[in-house]
Tab-separated table of C-alpha atoms and ligand atoms in Angstrom:
chain	number	residue	atom	x	y	z
A	550	MET	CA	-25.933	153.014	140.405
A	551	ALA	CA	-27.139	153.635	143.919
A	552	ILE	CA	-30.168	155.029	145.670
A	553	ARG	CA	-29.231	158.122	147.667
A	554	GLU	CA	-30.904	159.627	150.695
A	555	ILE	CA	-33.305	162.483	149.924
A	556	LEU	CA	-33.109	165.520	152.219
A	557	THR	CA	-36.440	166.745	153.591
A	558	ALA	CA	-37.551	170.207	154.671
A	559	PRO	CA	-36.764	172.103	156.811
A	560	ASP	CA	-33.212	170.747	156.388
A	561	PRO	CA	-31.083	173.905	155.887
A	562	ARG	CA	-28.938	172.091	153.301
A	563	LEU	CA	-31.881	172.444	150.873
A	564	ARG	CA	-31.445	176.237	151.057
A	565	ARG	CA	-27.973	176.312	149.539
A	566	ILE	CA	-27.465	177.828	146.076
A	567	SER	CA	-26.195	175.156	143.689
A	568	THR	CA	-23.067	175.910	141.659
A	569	PRO	CA	-22.625	175.298	137.916
A	570	VAL	CA	-21.018	172.113	136.603
A	571	GLU	CA	-17.765	172.822	134.762
A	572	VAL	CA	-17.702	169.755	132.540
A	573	VAL	CA	-20.186	166.910	132.018
A	574	ASP	CA	-17.844	164.019	132.773
A	575	ASP	CA	-18.281	160.452	134.032
A	576	ALA	CA	-18.578	161.655	137.637
A	577	VAL	CA	-21.508	163.917	136.688
A	578	ARG	CA	-23.101	161.096	134.667
A	579	ALA	CA	-22.725	158.753	137.669
A	580	LEU	CA	-24.468	161.369	139.820
A	581	MET	CA	-27.296	161.648	137.262
A	582	ASP	CA	-27.635	157.842	137.086
A	583	ASP	CA	-27.964	157.710	140.884
A	584	MET	CA	-30.460	160.567	140.833
A	585	VAL	CA	-32.687	158.794	138.282
A	586	GLU	CA	-32.588	155.581	140.302
A	587	THR	CA	-33.389	157.530	143.477
A	588	MET	CA	-36.247	159.382	141.751
A	589	TYR	CA	-37.803	156.164	140.397
A	590	ASP	CA	-37.463	154.480	143.789
A	591	ALA	CA	-39.294	157.409	145.426
A	592	LYS	CA	-41.946	157.521	142.643
A	593	GLY	CA	-41.091	161.123	141.786
A	594	ILE	CA	-41.124	162.859	138.389
A	595	GLY	CA	-38.243	165.261	139.016
A	596	LEU	CA	-35.215	165.557	141.271
A	597	ALA	CA	-32.533	168.196	141.745
A	598	ALA	CA	-29.014	167.244	142.887
A	599	ILE	CA	-29.320	169.438	145.989
A	600	GLN	CA	-32.083	167.074	147.179
A	601	VAL	CA	-29.468	164.318	147.484
A	602	ASP	CA	-27.070	166.757	149.168
A	603	VAL	CA	-25.024	167.634	146.076
A	604	PRO	CA	-25.212	171.423	145.539
A	605	ARG	CA	-24.615	171.320	141.773
A	606	ARG	CA	-26.856	172.611	138.965
A	607	VAL	CA	-28.129	169.190	137.863
A	608	ILE	CA	-31.744	168.028	137.441
A	609	VAL	CA	-33.320	164.780	136.290
A	610	MET	CA	-36.917	164.335	135.222
A	611	ASP	CA	-39.203	161.676	133.763
A	612	LEU	CA	-42.754	162.629	132.820
A	613	ALA	CA	-43.661	159.301	131.163
A	614	GLY	CA	-46.979	157.837	132.286
A	615	GLU	CA	-47.189	154.616	134.286
A	616	ASP	CA	-47.878	152.533	131.172
A	617	GLU	CA	-45.143	154.160	129.105
A	618	GLU	CA	-41.474	153.309	128.719
A	619	PRO	CA	-39.238	155.275	131.112
A	620	SER	CA	-37.821	158.350	129.368
A	621	PRO	CA	-35.462	160.203	131.688
A	622	ILE	CA	-34.280	163.707	130.762
A	623	TYR	CA	-31.005	165.037	132.190
A	624	PHE	CA	-30.405	168.771	132.640
A	625	VAL	CA	-26.995	170.223	133.496
A	626	ASN	CA	-26.684	173.989	134.144
A	627	PRO	CA	-30.295	174.617	133.005
A	628	GLU	CA	-31.588	178.121	132.334
A	629	ILE	CA	-35.207	179.190	131.973
A	630	LEU	CA	-35.789	181.453	128.967
A	631	ASP	CA	-38.830	183.486	127.901
A	632	PRO	CA	-41.293	182.617	130.689
A	633	SER	CA	-44.800	183.421	129.420
A	634	GLY	CA	-46.940	186.157	130.943
A	635	GLU	CA	-49.779	183.667	130.924
A	636	THR	CA	-49.738	181.513	134.054
A	637	SER	CA	-51.168	178.158	135.072
A	638	LEU	CA	-52.013	176.500	138.364
A	639	TYR	CA	-50.736	173.017	139.145
A	640	GLN	CA	-50.985	170.966	142.279
A	641	GLU	CA	-47.328	170.433	143.173
A	642	GLY	CA	-45.601	168.038	145.487
A	643	CYS	CA	-41.938	167.464	146.250
A	644	LEU	CA	-39.870	164.508	147.426
A	645	SER	CA	-38.297	166.905	149.961
A	646	VAL	CA	-41.735	167.917	151.279
A	647	PRO	CA	-43.283	164.450	151.468
A	648	GLU	CA	-47.063	163.964	151.543
A	649	PHE	CA	-48.000	167.625	150.988
A	650	TYR	CA	-49.602	168.882	147.780
A	651	GLU	CA	-50.600	172.472	147.084
A	652	GLU	CA	-51.512	174.547	144.034
A	653	VAL	CA	-48.752	176.845	142.770
A	654	GLU	CA	-49.089	179.471	140.036
A	655	ARG	CA	-46.231	179.737	137.544
A	656	PRO	CA	-45.676	180.868	133.937
A	657	ALA	CA	-47.579	178.404	131.728
A	658	LYS	CA	-44.801	178.180	129.118
A	659	CYS	CA	-41.071	178.713	128.933
A	660	ARG	CA	-37.992	177.420	127.176
A	661	VAL	CA	-35.161	175.619	128.894
A	662	ARG	CA	-31.566	175.645	127.709
A	663	TYR	CA	-29.181	173.097	129.234
A	664	LEU	CA	-26.377	170.613	128.645
A	665	ASP	CA	-27.623	167.062	128.158
A	666	TYR	CA	-26.218	163.731	129.436
A	667	ASN	CA	-23.368	163.996	126.919
A	668	GLY	CA	-22.691	167.684	127.528
A	669	VAL	CA	-24.421	168.815	124.326
A	670	GLU	CA	-26.221	172.177	124.520
A	671	THR	CA	-29.939	171.676	123.957
A	672	THR	CA	-33.020	173.899	124.066
A	673	LEU	CA	-36.574	172.632	124.604
A	674	ASP	CA	-39.949	174.367	124.628
A	675	ALA	CA	-41.869	173.559	127.777
A	676	GLU	CA	-45.558	173.807	128.557
A	677	GLY	CA	-48.060	172.014	130.761
A	678	LEU	CA	-46.602	169.668	133.361
A	679	PHE	CA	-43.127	169.938	131.817
A	680	ALA	CA	-43.071	173.746	132.266
A	681	THR	CA	-44.247	173.451	135.862
A	682	CYS	CA	-41.799	170.682	136.693
A	683	ILE	CA	-38.710	172.358	135.224
A	684	GLN	CA	-39.513	175.616	137.031
A	685	HIS	CA	-40.040	173.709	140.306
A	686	GLU	CA	-36.684	171.942	139.899
A	687	MET	CA	-34.914	175.180	138.896
A	688	ASP	CA	-36.162	176.685	142.154
A	689	HIS	CA	-34.325	173.914	144.050
A	690	LEU	CA	-31.046	175.005	142.441
A	691	ASN	CA	-31.639	178.441	143.958
A	692	GLY	CA	-32.543	177.127	147.413
A	693	VAL	CA	-36.281	177.646	146.891
A	694	LEU	CA	-39.023	175.107	147.711
A	695	PHE	CA	-42.555	175.067	146.280
A	696	ILE	CA	-43.932	175.874	149.727
A	697	ASP	CA	-42.156	179.247	149.459
A	698	HIS	CA	-44.792	180.163	146.839
A	699	LEU	CA	-47.619	179.586	149.366
A	700	SER	CA	-48.933	181.952	152.013
A	701	ARG	CA	-46.845	182.160	155.173
A	702	LEU	CA	-49.714	180.540	157.087
A	703	LYS	CA	-49.823	177.470	154.812
A	704	ARG	CA	-46.032	177.199	154.651
A	705	ASP	CA	-45.592	177.376	158.421
A	706	ARG	CA	-48.312	174.782	158.947
A	707	ILE	CA	-46.588	172.345	156.570
A	708	LEU	CA	-43.140	172.947	158.123
A	709	ARG	CA	-44.532	172.431	161.619
A	710	LYS	CA	-46.071	169.099	160.607
A	711	LEU	CA	-42.853	167.975	158.893
A	712	LYS	CA	-40.781	168.830	161.986
A	713	LYS	CA	-43.196	166.934	164.203
A	714	GLU	CA	-43.028	163.851	161.951
A	715	GLN	CA	-39.229	164.004	161.954
A	716	ARG	CA	-39.173	164.202	165.767
A	717	LEU	CA	-41.458	161.180	165.988
A	718	ALA	CA	-39.371	159.253	163.432
A	719	ALA	CA	-36.180	160.050	165.361
A	720	MET	CA	-37.705	158.665	168.560
A	721	ALA	CA	-38.956	155.457	166.922
B	1105	NI	NI1	-39.100	169.363	144.605
């Protein structure tokens, strides 16, 4: 397993559309293992493969609390089904938009159908943080970031600050 570099906005590579995985083989499992290690290292709760520069439809997530055993979930080729009309607001962050947190409104419930770590088709009902997180990660597979759900004013302000920080980091 290895920790991979996480791309940060406004890196154009984050805007690519991820392509489906054909078969869940050892190479895909090795990618997912690296993604989980990378996510834990960065103290995140979800990570899409595109964030480590692999434009494939793969997501990892772990919503266990700090005092709980790690319980990673692996999603290959996930699809969101039956998003509820009812919505909820969650303060979202993203490892590719470090240090910024903003409220985003999304369907409060949905189902997610995917292939698991062993390539077995699975369907889960999602609500609460799980529903928010899976929809956020699904957006990544389509080249969308949570800041795209904000007003243009807020989004531009965040992108400007990120660019400035990256310029400063490059000079250091
Ligand atoms: Ni994200």
